[in-house]
Short mmCIF file of N, CA and C in Angstrom, two decimals:
data_model
loop_
_atom_site.label_atom_id
_atom_site.label_comp_id
_atom_site.label_asym_id
_atom_site.label_seq_id
_atom_site.Cartn_x
_atom_site.Cartn_y
_atom_site.Cartn_z
N MET A 1 31.78 46.89 37.21
CA MET A 1 31.66 46.73 35.81
C MET A 1 32.68 45.75 35.29
N GLY A 2 33.66 45.40 36.05
CA GLY A 2 34.68 44.45 35.65
C GLY A 2 34.18 43.03 35.69
N ASP A 3 33.06 42.76 36.43
CA ASP A 3 32.53 41.41 36.51
C ASP A 3 31.64 41.06 35.33
N GLN A 4 31.35 42.01 34.50
CA GLN A 4 30.43 41.76 33.39
C GLN A 4 31.10 40.95 32.28
N ASN A 5 30.31 40.29 31.55
CA ASN A 5 30.75 39.50 30.40
C ASN A 5 31.28 40.44 29.33
N PRO A 6 32.44 40.13 28.70
CA PRO A 6 32.99 41.02 27.68
C PRO A 6 32.04 41.22 26.51
N ILE A 7 31.21 40.22 26.20
CA ILE A 7 30.28 40.37 25.08
C ILE A 7 29.21 41.37 25.44
N GLN A 8 28.78 41.36 26.69
CA GLN A 8 27.76 42.31 27.12
C GLN A 8 28.31 43.73 27.15
N GLN A 9 29.62 43.88 27.40
CA GLN A 9 30.21 45.21 27.45
C GLN A 9 30.18 45.89 26.10
N LEU A 10 30.21 45.10 25.04
CA LEU A 10 30.24 45.69 23.71
C LEU A 10 28.93 46.39 23.39
N GLY A 11 27.86 45.87 23.92
CA GLY A 11 26.57 46.49 23.69
C GLY A 11 25.96 46.04 22.38
N PRO A 12 24.71 46.35 22.21
CA PRO A 12 24.03 45.93 20.99
C PRO A 12 24.50 46.73 19.80
N GLY A 13 24.58 46.05 18.68
CA GLY A 13 24.95 46.71 17.44
C GLY A 13 26.43 46.88 17.24
N ARG A 14 27.26 46.55 18.21
CA ARG A 14 28.70 46.67 18.06
C ARG A 14 29.29 45.34 17.63
N PRO A 15 30.31 45.32 16.83
CA PRO A 15 30.94 44.06 16.41
C PRO A 15 31.62 43.39 17.59
N HIS A 16 31.58 42.08 17.60
CA HIS A 16 32.17 41.29 18.68
C HIS A 16 33.61 40.96 18.30
N HIS A 17 34.54 41.73 18.78
CA HIS A 17 35.95 41.53 18.49
C HIS A 17 36.63 40.71 19.55
N CYS A 18 35.95 40.35 20.60
CA CYS A 18 36.59 39.69 21.74
C CYS A 18 36.33 38.20 21.71
N ALA A 19 36.59 37.53 20.61
CA ALA A 19 36.33 36.10 20.50
C ALA A 19 37.19 35.31 21.45
N SER A 20 38.42 35.72 21.67
CA SER A 20 39.29 34.98 22.59
C SER A 20 38.78 35.10 24.01
N ASP A 21 38.26 36.28 24.38
CA ASP A 21 37.72 36.43 25.73
C ASP A 21 36.47 35.57 25.90
N ALA A 22 35.67 35.45 24.87
CA ALA A 22 34.46 34.65 24.95
C ALA A 22 34.81 33.17 25.06
N SER A 23 35.84 32.71 24.34
CA SER A 23 36.23 31.31 24.43
C SER A 23 36.80 30.99 25.79
N ASP A 24 37.47 31.98 26.41
CA ASP A 24 37.97 31.75 27.76
C ASP A 24 36.81 31.60 28.73
N HIS A 25 35.77 32.38 28.52
CA HIS A 25 34.63 32.35 29.42
C HIS A 25 33.77 31.11 29.22
N PHE A 26 33.54 30.70 27.92
CA PHE A 26 32.66 29.57 27.61
C PHE A 26 33.41 28.26 27.44
N GLY A 27 34.68 28.23 27.45
CA GLY A 27 35.45 27.01 27.30
C GLY A 27 36.18 27.01 25.98
N PRO A 28 37.05 26.02 25.76
CA PRO A 28 37.85 25.98 24.54
C PRO A 28 36.96 25.72 23.33
N SER A 29 37.31 26.35 22.22
CA SER A 29 36.52 26.18 21.00
C SER A 29 36.93 24.94 20.23
N VAL A 30 38.08 24.35 20.53
CA VAL A 30 38.55 23.16 19.85
C VAL A 30 38.50 22.02 20.85
N VAL A 31 37.88 20.94 20.47
CA VAL A 31 37.78 19.77 21.33
C VAL A 31 38.72 18.71 20.77
N HIS A 32 39.56 18.16 21.59
CA HIS A 32 40.47 17.10 21.18
C HIS A 32 39.77 15.76 21.33
N ILE A 33 39.79 14.96 20.24
CA ILE A 33 39.13 13.66 20.24
C ILE A 33 40.20 12.59 20.26
N ASP A 34 40.00 11.61 21.12
CA ASP A 34 40.94 10.50 21.22
C ASP A 34 40.67 9.55 20.06
N THR A 35 41.64 9.38 19.17
CA THR A 35 41.47 8.53 17.99
C THR A 35 42.09 7.15 18.17
N SER A 36 42.60 6.84 19.31
CA SER A 36 43.19 5.51 19.50
C SER A 36 42.08 4.47 19.55
N ASP A 37 42.41 3.24 19.17
CA ASP A 37 41.42 2.17 19.07
C ASP A 37 40.88 1.80 20.44
N GLY A 38 41.64 1.69 21.41
CA GLY A 38 41.20 1.45 22.78
C GLY A 38 40.57 0.09 23.00
N SER A 39 40.42 -0.74 21.96
CA SER A 39 39.82 -2.05 22.17
C SER A 39 40.89 -3.03 22.58
N SER A 40 40.50 -3.95 23.36
CA SER A 40 41.42 -4.98 23.83
C SER A 40 40.78 -6.33 23.62
N THR A 41 41.48 -7.38 23.95
CA THR A 41 40.94 -8.72 23.79
C THR A 41 39.77 -8.94 24.75
N GLU A 42 39.78 -8.25 25.86
CA GLU A 42 38.66 -8.38 26.80
C GLU A 42 37.38 -7.80 26.20
N ASP A 43 37.53 -6.66 25.47
CA ASP A 43 36.36 -6.05 24.85
C ASP A 43 35.82 -6.93 23.73
N MET A 44 36.70 -7.59 22.96
CA MET A 44 36.26 -8.44 21.87
C MET A 44 35.52 -9.66 22.39
N ALA A 45 35.87 -10.17 23.53
CA ALA A 45 35.18 -11.30 24.12
C ALA A 45 33.76 -10.90 24.50
N SER A 46 33.57 -9.67 24.91
CA SER A 46 32.24 -9.22 25.30
C SER A 46 31.37 -8.91 24.09
N ASP A 47 31.95 -8.80 22.88
CA ASP A 47 31.17 -8.55 21.68
C ASP A 47 30.25 -9.73 21.35
N SER A 48 30.59 -10.93 21.79
CA SER A 48 29.74 -12.08 21.51
C SER A 48 28.43 -11.98 22.28
N ASP A 49 28.40 -11.19 23.33
CA ASP A 49 27.17 -11.00 24.09
C ASP A 49 26.28 -9.93 23.47
N PHE A 50 26.73 -9.31 22.40
CA PHE A 50 26.00 -8.22 21.76
C PHE A 50 24.75 -8.77 21.08
N THR A 51 23.62 -8.10 21.29
CA THR A 51 22.38 -8.50 20.62
C THR A 51 21.98 -7.42 19.63
N ILE A 52 21.45 -7.86 18.51
CA ILE A 52 21.04 -6.93 17.46
C ILE A 52 19.72 -6.28 17.87
N VAL A 53 19.67 -4.98 17.76
CA VAL A 53 18.47 -4.24 18.11
C VAL A 53 17.67 -4.01 16.84
N SER A 54 16.42 -4.41 16.86
CA SER A 54 15.56 -4.18 15.69
C SER A 54 14.55 -3.09 16.03
N SER A 55 14.04 -2.49 15.00
CA SER A 55 13.11 -1.38 15.23
C SER A 55 11.75 -1.91 15.69
N ARG A 56 10.97 -1.05 16.29
CA ARG A 56 9.65 -1.45 16.75
C ARG A 56 8.74 -1.77 15.58
N ARG A 57 8.92 -1.07 14.49
CA ARG A 57 8.07 -1.30 13.33
C ARG A 57 8.21 -2.73 12.84
N LEU A 58 9.44 -3.23 12.80
CA LEU A 58 9.67 -4.60 12.36
C LEU A 58 9.06 -5.58 13.35
N LYS A 59 9.18 -5.29 14.65
CA LYS A 59 8.59 -6.17 15.65
C LYS A 59 7.08 -6.23 15.49
N ARG A 60 6.46 -5.08 15.25
CA ARG A 60 5.01 -5.06 15.07
C ARG A 60 4.60 -5.84 13.83
N LYS A 61 5.38 -5.71 12.78
CA LYS A 61 5.06 -6.41 11.54
C LYS A 61 5.15 -7.92 11.75
N ILE A 62 6.16 -8.36 12.47
CA ILE A 62 6.31 -9.78 12.74
C ILE A 62 5.17 -10.27 13.62
N ARG A 63 4.78 -9.46 14.59
CA ARG A 63 3.72 -9.84 15.50
C ARG A 63 2.38 -9.90 14.77
N ARG A 64 2.15 -9.01 13.79
CA ARG A 64 0.89 -8.98 13.06
C ARG A 64 0.76 -10.13 12.09
N THR A 65 1.84 -10.62 11.56
CA THR A 65 1.80 -11.68 10.57
C THR A 65 1.36 -12.97 11.24
N SER A 66 0.34 -13.57 10.68
CA SER A 66 -0.15 -14.82 11.25
C SER A 66 0.74 -15.97 10.78
N PRO A 67 0.79 -17.05 11.53
CA PRO A 67 1.63 -18.18 11.11
C PRO A 67 1.14 -18.81 9.81
N THR A 68 -0.15 -18.69 9.51
CA THR A 68 -0.65 -19.27 8.26
C THR A 68 -0.28 -18.42 7.07
N GLY A 69 0.07 -17.16 7.28
CA GLY A 69 0.43 -16.27 6.18
C GLY A 69 1.73 -16.66 5.52
N ARG A 70 2.59 -17.37 6.26
CA ARG A 70 3.88 -17.76 5.70
C ARG A 70 3.80 -19.08 4.94
N GLN A 71 2.69 -19.80 5.07
CA GLN A 71 2.55 -21.06 4.38
C GLN A 71 2.13 -20.82 2.94
N THR A 72 2.36 -21.80 2.10
CA THR A 72 1.95 -21.68 0.70
C THR A 72 0.43 -21.85 0.62
N PRO A 73 -0.23 -21.10 -0.25
CA PRO A 73 -1.68 -21.22 -0.36
C PRO A 73 -2.08 -22.57 -0.92
N LYS A 74 -3.21 -23.06 -0.47
CA LYS A 74 -3.70 -24.35 -0.95
C LYS A 74 -4.29 -24.18 -2.34
N GLN A 75 -4.09 -25.16 -3.17
CA GLN A 75 -4.64 -25.14 -4.51
C GLN A 75 -6.13 -25.46 -4.44
N ALA A 76 -6.91 -24.76 -5.23
CA ALA A 76 -8.34 -25.03 -5.30
C ALA A 76 -8.55 -26.37 -6.00
N SER A 77 -9.57 -27.08 -5.56
CA SER A 77 -9.82 -28.38 -6.17
C SER A 77 -10.29 -28.18 -7.61
N ARG A 78 -9.90 -29.08 -8.45
CA ARG A 78 -10.19 -28.98 -9.88
C ARG A 78 -11.48 -29.73 -10.25
N VAL A 79 -12.44 -29.80 -9.34
CA VAL A 79 -13.68 -30.49 -9.61
C VAL A 79 -14.51 -29.63 -10.56
N ARG A 80 -14.95 -30.23 -11.63
CA ARG A 80 -15.76 -29.51 -12.63
C ARG A 80 -17.15 -29.34 -12.07
N SER A 81 -17.69 -28.13 -12.18
CA SER A 81 -19.06 -27.89 -11.73
C SER A 81 -19.86 -27.31 -12.89
N TYR A 82 -21.15 -27.56 -12.84
CA TYR A 82 -22.07 -27.09 -13.87
C TYR A 82 -23.08 -26.18 -13.19
N THR A 83 -23.43 -25.09 -13.85
CA THR A 83 -24.29 -24.08 -13.24
C THR A 83 -25.61 -23.97 -13.97
N ILE A 84 -26.67 -23.86 -13.18
CA ILE A 84 -27.99 -23.54 -13.71
C ILE A 84 -28.51 -22.36 -12.91
N SER A 85 -29.16 -21.44 -13.60
CA SER A 85 -29.63 -20.22 -12.94
C SER A 85 -31.13 -20.09 -13.09
N TYR A 86 -31.72 -19.38 -12.13
CA TYR A 86 -33.16 -19.15 -12.12
C TYR A 86 -33.43 -17.65 -11.99
N VAL A 87 -34.40 -17.18 -12.78
CA VAL A 87 -34.87 -15.79 -12.67
C VAL A 87 -36.39 -15.85 -12.51
N PRO A 88 -36.95 -14.92 -11.73
CA PRO A 88 -38.41 -14.92 -11.57
C PRO A 88 -39.09 -14.50 -12.87
N THR A 89 -40.26 -15.09 -13.14
CA THR A 89 -40.99 -14.73 -14.35
C THR A 89 -41.67 -13.38 -14.20
N SER A 90 -41.95 -12.97 -12.98
CA SER A 90 -42.54 -11.66 -12.72
C SER A 90 -41.46 -10.72 -12.20
N THR A 91 -41.49 -9.49 -12.65
CA THR A 91 -40.47 -8.52 -12.22
C THR A 91 -40.68 -8.05 -10.79
N THR A 92 -41.85 -8.32 -10.22
CA THR A 92 -42.11 -7.88 -8.84
C THR A 92 -41.62 -8.88 -7.80
N ASP A 93 -41.35 -10.12 -8.21
CA ASP A 93 -40.86 -11.14 -7.27
C ASP A 93 -39.37 -10.97 -7.03
N ILE A 94 -38.95 -11.20 -5.79
CA ILE A 94 -37.54 -11.05 -5.41
C ILE A 94 -37.04 -12.38 -4.85
N LEU A 95 -36.04 -12.96 -5.50
CA LEU A 95 -35.50 -14.25 -5.07
C LEU A 95 -34.76 -14.16 -3.74
N ASN A 96 -34.28 -12.99 -3.40
CA ASN A 96 -33.55 -12.81 -2.14
C ASN A 96 -34.47 -12.98 -0.93
N SER A 97 -35.78 -12.94 -1.14
CA SER A 97 -36.72 -13.10 -0.03
C SER A 97 -36.92 -14.56 0.35
N LEU A 98 -36.41 -15.49 -0.45
CA LEU A 98 -36.55 -16.92 -0.15
C LEU A 98 -35.66 -17.31 1.02
N ASN A 99 -36.13 -18.26 1.81
CA ASN A 99 -35.38 -18.77 2.95
C ASN A 99 -34.22 -19.63 2.44
N ARG A 100 -33.02 -19.30 2.84
CA ARG A 100 -31.83 -20.02 2.34
C ARG A 100 -31.81 -21.48 2.81
N GLN A 101 -32.25 -21.71 4.04
CA GLN A 101 -32.25 -23.07 4.58
C GLN A 101 -33.22 -23.96 3.80
N SER A 102 -34.41 -23.45 3.52
CA SER A 102 -35.38 -24.25 2.77
C SER A 102 -34.93 -24.46 1.33
N LEU A 103 -34.22 -23.47 0.74
CA LEU A 103 -33.66 -23.67 -0.60
C LEU A 103 -32.64 -24.80 -0.61
N SER A 104 -31.77 -24.81 0.39
CA SER A 104 -30.74 -25.86 0.48
C SER A 104 -31.39 -27.23 0.62
N GLU A 105 -32.40 -27.32 1.48
CA GLU A 105 -33.09 -28.60 1.68
C GLU A 105 -33.80 -29.05 0.40
N TYR A 106 -34.44 -28.11 -0.30
CA TYR A 106 -35.16 -28.44 -1.53
C TYR A 106 -34.21 -28.96 -2.61
N PHE A 107 -33.10 -28.25 -2.84
CA PHE A 107 -32.17 -28.69 -3.88
C PHE A 107 -31.46 -29.99 -3.48
N GLU A 108 -31.32 -30.24 -2.20
CA GLU A 108 -30.72 -31.51 -1.77
C GLU A 108 -31.69 -32.67 -2.02
N LEU A 109 -32.99 -32.41 -1.94
CA LEU A 109 -33.98 -33.44 -2.28
C LEU A 109 -34.02 -33.71 -3.78
N VAL A 110 -33.92 -32.65 -4.58
CA VAL A 110 -33.99 -32.80 -6.04
C VAL A 110 -32.71 -33.43 -6.59
N ALA A 111 -31.57 -33.00 -6.09
CA ALA A 111 -30.27 -33.51 -6.56
C ALA A 111 -29.44 -33.92 -5.35
N PRO A 112 -29.71 -35.10 -4.78
CA PRO A 112 -29.02 -35.50 -3.54
C PRO A 112 -27.51 -35.70 -3.75
N GLY A 113 -26.73 -34.99 -2.94
CA GLY A 113 -25.28 -35.13 -2.95
C GLY A 113 -24.58 -34.49 -4.14
N GLN A 114 -25.31 -33.79 -4.99
CA GLN A 114 -24.70 -33.23 -6.19
C GLN A 114 -24.64 -31.70 -6.20
N VAL A 115 -25.25 -31.06 -5.21
CA VAL A 115 -25.25 -29.60 -5.16
C VAL A 115 -23.96 -29.13 -4.51
N ALA A 116 -23.18 -28.34 -5.24
CA ALA A 116 -21.92 -27.83 -4.71
C ALA A 116 -22.11 -26.47 -4.03
N GLU A 117 -22.95 -25.61 -4.63
CA GLU A 117 -23.11 -24.26 -4.08
C GLU A 117 -24.41 -23.65 -4.60
N ILE A 118 -25.04 -22.84 -3.73
CA ILE A 118 -26.23 -22.08 -4.10
C ILE A 118 -25.93 -20.62 -3.84
N ARG A 119 -26.07 -19.78 -4.87
CA ARG A 119 -25.78 -18.35 -4.73
C ARG A 119 -26.97 -17.53 -5.21
N ILE A 120 -27.19 -16.41 -4.53
CA ILE A 120 -28.22 -15.46 -4.96
C ILE A 120 -27.54 -14.14 -5.25
N ASN A 121 -27.72 -13.64 -6.46
CA ASN A 121 -27.24 -12.31 -6.83
C ASN A 121 -28.42 -11.37 -6.63
N ALA A 122 -28.40 -10.64 -5.51
CA ALA A 122 -29.54 -9.78 -5.16
C ALA A 122 -29.70 -8.63 -6.13
N ARG A 123 -28.61 -8.12 -6.66
CA ARG A 123 -28.69 -6.97 -7.57
C ARG A 123 -29.35 -7.36 -8.89
N LYS A 124 -28.99 -8.53 -9.41
CA LYS A 124 -29.55 -8.97 -10.69
C LYS A 124 -30.78 -9.86 -10.52
N ASN A 125 -31.11 -10.22 -9.27
CA ASN A 125 -32.26 -11.07 -8.95
C ASN A 125 -32.16 -12.42 -9.65
N ILE A 126 -31.00 -13.07 -9.48
CA ILE A 126 -30.73 -14.37 -10.09
C ILE A 126 -30.28 -15.33 -8.99
N LEU A 127 -30.82 -16.55 -9.02
CA LEU A 127 -30.37 -17.61 -8.12
C LEU A 127 -29.61 -18.62 -8.96
N SER A 128 -28.38 -18.93 -8.58
CA SER A 128 -27.55 -19.88 -9.33
C SER A 128 -27.24 -21.08 -8.46
N VAL A 129 -27.31 -22.25 -9.07
CA VAL A 129 -27.02 -23.50 -8.37
C VAL A 129 -25.90 -24.20 -9.14
N GLU A 130 -24.84 -24.56 -8.43
CA GLU A 130 -23.74 -25.31 -9.04
C GLU A 130 -23.86 -26.76 -8.62
N VAL A 131 -23.81 -27.65 -9.60
CA VAL A 131 -23.88 -29.09 -9.35
C VAL A 131 -22.63 -29.76 -9.90
N THR A 132 -22.36 -30.96 -9.41
CA THR A 132 -21.12 -31.65 -9.78
C THR A 132 -21.27 -32.53 -11.02
N THR A 133 -22.50 -32.91 -11.39
CA THR A 133 -22.68 -33.75 -12.57
C THR A 133 -23.57 -33.06 -13.59
N LYS A 134 -23.29 -33.31 -14.85
CA LYS A 134 -24.04 -32.67 -15.93
C LYS A 134 -25.40 -33.33 -16.13
N SER A 135 -25.53 -34.58 -15.72
CA SER A 135 -26.77 -35.32 -15.95
C SER A 135 -27.94 -34.75 -15.14
N ILE A 136 -27.70 -34.11 -14.04
CA ILE A 136 -28.77 -33.58 -13.19
C ILE A 136 -29.32 -32.25 -13.71
N LEU A 137 -28.64 -31.62 -14.68
CA LEU A 137 -29.07 -30.32 -15.19
C LEU A 137 -30.46 -30.37 -15.81
N ASP A 138 -30.80 -31.46 -16.50
CA ASP A 138 -32.14 -31.57 -17.10
C ASP A 138 -33.22 -31.60 -16.03
N THR A 139 -32.95 -32.27 -14.93
CA THR A 139 -33.91 -32.31 -13.82
C THR A 139 -34.09 -30.93 -13.21
N LEU A 140 -32.98 -30.20 -13.06
CA LEU A 140 -33.05 -28.86 -12.47
C LEU A 140 -33.70 -27.86 -13.43
N LYS A 141 -33.59 -28.09 -14.74
CA LYS A 141 -34.24 -27.19 -15.72
C LYS A 141 -35.76 -27.30 -15.66
N ALA A 142 -36.26 -28.43 -15.19
CA ALA A 142 -37.70 -28.66 -15.13
C ALA A 142 -38.36 -27.90 -13.98
N ILE A 143 -37.59 -27.34 -13.07
CA ILE A 143 -38.16 -26.60 -11.93
C ILE A 143 -38.76 -25.30 -12.44
N VAL A 144 -40.04 -25.08 -12.09
CA VAL A 144 -40.73 -23.86 -12.54
C VAL A 144 -41.16 -22.98 -11.37
N GLN A 145 -40.97 -23.46 -10.14
CA GLN A 145 -41.35 -22.65 -8.98
C GLN A 145 -40.40 -22.94 -7.82
N LEU A 146 -39.91 -21.87 -7.20
CA LEU A 146 -39.08 -21.96 -6.00
C LEU A 146 -39.82 -21.24 -4.87
N GLY A 147 -40.20 -22.01 -3.85
CA GLY A 147 -41.02 -21.42 -2.80
C GLY A 147 -42.37 -21.06 -3.41
N ASN A 148 -42.75 -19.81 -3.30
CA ASN A 148 -44.00 -19.35 -3.91
C ASN A 148 -43.74 -18.45 -5.12
N ILE A 149 -42.51 -18.48 -5.65
CA ILE A 149 -42.13 -17.61 -6.76
C ILE A 149 -41.98 -18.43 -8.04
N PRO A 150 -42.76 -18.11 -9.08
CA PRO A 150 -42.57 -18.80 -10.37
C PRO A 150 -41.27 -18.33 -11.03
N VAL A 151 -40.49 -19.30 -11.52
CA VAL A 151 -39.17 -18.99 -12.07
C VAL A 151 -39.00 -19.61 -13.45
N ARG A 152 -38.00 -19.09 -14.16
CA ARG A 152 -37.58 -19.64 -15.45
C ARG A 152 -36.13 -20.06 -15.30
N ALA A 153 -35.81 -21.27 -15.72
CA ALA A 153 -34.45 -21.80 -15.57
C ALA A 153 -33.68 -21.66 -16.87
N PHE A 154 -32.41 -21.36 -16.75
CA PHE A 154 -31.52 -21.37 -17.91
C PHE A 154 -30.14 -21.80 -17.44
N SER A 155 -29.42 -22.47 -18.33
CA SER A 155 -28.09 -22.95 -17.95
C SER A 155 -27.04 -22.04 -18.54
N ALA A 156 -25.99 -21.89 -17.80
CA ALA A 156 -24.87 -21.07 -18.27
C ALA A 156 -24.13 -21.85 -19.36
N TYR A 157 -23.52 -21.11 -20.24
CA TYR A 157 -22.78 -21.76 -21.31
C TYR A 157 -21.49 -22.36 -20.78
N ASP A 158 -21.08 -23.46 -21.41
CA ASP A 158 -19.81 -24.08 -21.06
C ASP A 158 -18.67 -23.23 -21.57
N LYS A 159 -17.45 -23.59 -21.14
CA LYS A 159 -16.27 -22.88 -21.63
C LYS A 159 -16.02 -23.15 -23.11
N GLU A 160 -16.52 -24.29 -23.59
CA GLU A 160 -16.33 -24.64 -24.99
C GLU A 160 -17.32 -23.93 -25.90
N THR A 161 -18.33 -23.28 -25.32
CA THR A 161 -19.39 -22.65 -26.10
C THR A 161 -19.01 -21.23 -26.47
N THR A 162 -19.31 -20.87 -27.70
CA THR A 162 -19.07 -19.51 -28.17
C THR A 162 -20.41 -18.91 -28.60
N THR A 163 -20.65 -17.69 -28.17
CA THR A 163 -21.86 -17.00 -28.59
C THR A 163 -21.47 -15.77 -29.39
N GLY A 164 -22.35 -15.36 -30.25
CA GLY A 164 -22.04 -14.18 -31.05
C GLY A 164 -23.25 -13.66 -31.79
N VAL A 165 -23.06 -12.54 -32.43
CA VAL A 165 -24.12 -11.89 -33.20
C VAL A 165 -23.62 -11.68 -34.62
N ILE A 166 -24.44 -12.05 -35.57
CA ILE A 166 -24.12 -11.82 -36.98
C ILE A 166 -25.06 -10.73 -37.48
N TYR A 167 -24.50 -9.67 -37.96
CA TYR A 167 -25.29 -8.53 -38.43
C TYR A 167 -25.59 -8.62 -39.92
N ASP A 168 -26.57 -7.85 -40.34
CA ASP A 168 -26.96 -7.70 -41.75
C ASP A 168 -27.37 -9.03 -42.40
N VAL A 169 -28.16 -9.82 -41.66
CA VAL A 169 -28.69 -11.06 -42.21
C VAL A 169 -29.96 -10.71 -42.99
N ASP A 170 -30.08 -11.28 -44.17
CA ASP A 170 -31.24 -11.00 -45.01
C ASP A 170 -32.51 -11.44 -44.29
N GLU A 171 -33.54 -10.62 -44.35
CA GLU A 171 -34.78 -10.90 -43.62
C GLU A 171 -35.55 -12.08 -44.21
N GLU A 172 -35.28 -12.43 -45.45
CA GLU A 172 -36.00 -13.54 -46.09
C GLU A 172 -35.50 -14.90 -45.60
N ILE A 173 -34.35 -14.95 -44.96
CA ILE A 173 -33.80 -16.22 -44.47
C ILE A 173 -34.52 -16.59 -43.18
N THR A 174 -35.02 -17.82 -43.12
CA THR A 174 -35.72 -18.30 -41.92
C THR A 174 -34.72 -18.84 -40.91
N ASP A 175 -35.19 -19.05 -39.68
CA ASP A 175 -34.32 -19.57 -38.62
C ASP A 175 -33.78 -20.95 -38.96
N SER A 176 -34.61 -21.81 -39.55
CA SER A 176 -34.17 -23.16 -39.86
C SER A 176 -33.11 -23.16 -40.97
N SER A 177 -33.26 -22.30 -41.95
CA SER A 177 -32.27 -22.25 -43.03
C SER A 177 -31.00 -21.50 -42.61
N LEU A 178 -31.12 -20.62 -41.63
CA LEU A 178 -29.95 -19.88 -41.15
C LEU A 178 -28.91 -20.82 -40.54
N GLU A 179 -29.38 -21.81 -39.79
CA GLU A 179 -28.45 -22.76 -39.16
C GLU A 179 -27.71 -23.58 -40.21
N LYS A 180 -28.35 -23.90 -41.31
CA LYS A 180 -27.71 -24.67 -42.38
C LYS A 180 -26.65 -23.84 -43.09
N LEU A 181 -26.83 -22.52 -43.13
CA LEU A 181 -25.88 -21.65 -43.82
C LEU A 181 -24.62 -21.37 -42.99
N LEU A 182 -24.70 -21.59 -41.68
CA LEU A 182 -23.56 -21.32 -40.80
C LEU A 182 -22.65 -22.53 -40.70
N SER A 183 -21.37 -22.29 -40.58
CA SER A 183 -20.42 -23.37 -40.34
C SER A 183 -19.54 -22.98 -39.15
N SER A 184 -19.25 -23.98 -38.30
CA SER A 184 -18.46 -23.72 -37.10
C SER A 184 -17.71 -24.98 -36.71
N SER A 185 -16.56 -24.80 -36.08
CA SER A 185 -15.78 -25.96 -35.61
C SER A 185 -16.43 -26.57 -34.37
N SER A 186 -17.18 -25.78 -33.60
CA SER A 186 -17.92 -26.32 -32.45
C SER A 186 -19.38 -26.48 -32.85
N PRO A 187 -20.09 -27.39 -32.20
CA PRO A 187 -21.49 -27.62 -32.59
C PRO A 187 -22.36 -26.39 -32.34
N ILE A 188 -23.30 -26.14 -33.26
CA ILE A 188 -24.22 -25.01 -33.13
C ILE A 188 -25.45 -25.50 -32.38
N ARG A 189 -25.72 -24.91 -31.24
CA ARG A 189 -26.87 -25.33 -30.43
C ARG A 189 -28.16 -24.67 -30.88
N ALA A 190 -28.11 -23.38 -31.10
CA ALA A 190 -29.33 -22.67 -31.48
C ALA A 190 -28.98 -21.41 -32.25
N THR A 191 -29.91 -21.02 -33.10
CA THR A 191 -29.77 -19.75 -33.82
C THR A 191 -31.06 -18.99 -33.66
N TYR A 192 -30.94 -17.71 -33.48
CA TYR A 192 -32.11 -16.83 -33.35
C TYR A 192 -31.93 -15.66 -34.28
N LYS A 193 -33.03 -15.19 -34.79
CA LYS A 193 -32.98 -14.06 -35.70
C LYS A 193 -33.61 -12.86 -35.06
#
């Protein structure tokens, strides 16, 4: 029984009064730390060989970044474009069913070298064509059929154009006299009642 640990001799539920015996068995409870600098000129010379350790996350981020991501973005060209849009005259026709290649070839024949972009909005069933010159818009407005689909052309308003609604207009005023009664700093293209 003399070989047993003093803590075990106390048994469960008894207070441990033998702290000194336990420290003798498990080692000293106070550890002495050397606080001297211990560095020498030889150690300082080896500090120049020290490399900075970076985290893996930073390395991954650097690896993921493309070399073009660090460059400044290119400015979009300031070429003015004019838009004309087409909608089918029948609600059952779908412009998205048209062949894109044949559309490109057709608009290139009608407006050679002036078509900047052709877009189809499938949700709204609208085909829009952007051209570089305003003079070709009248030619494009004359188109009444694309492929086998009859269409109606309309041009988008310019940035200088303002549209609006005037409420409570007297019913006796005609469309022709309404335009004479209105005044605007920009030219009035059309009035509808």
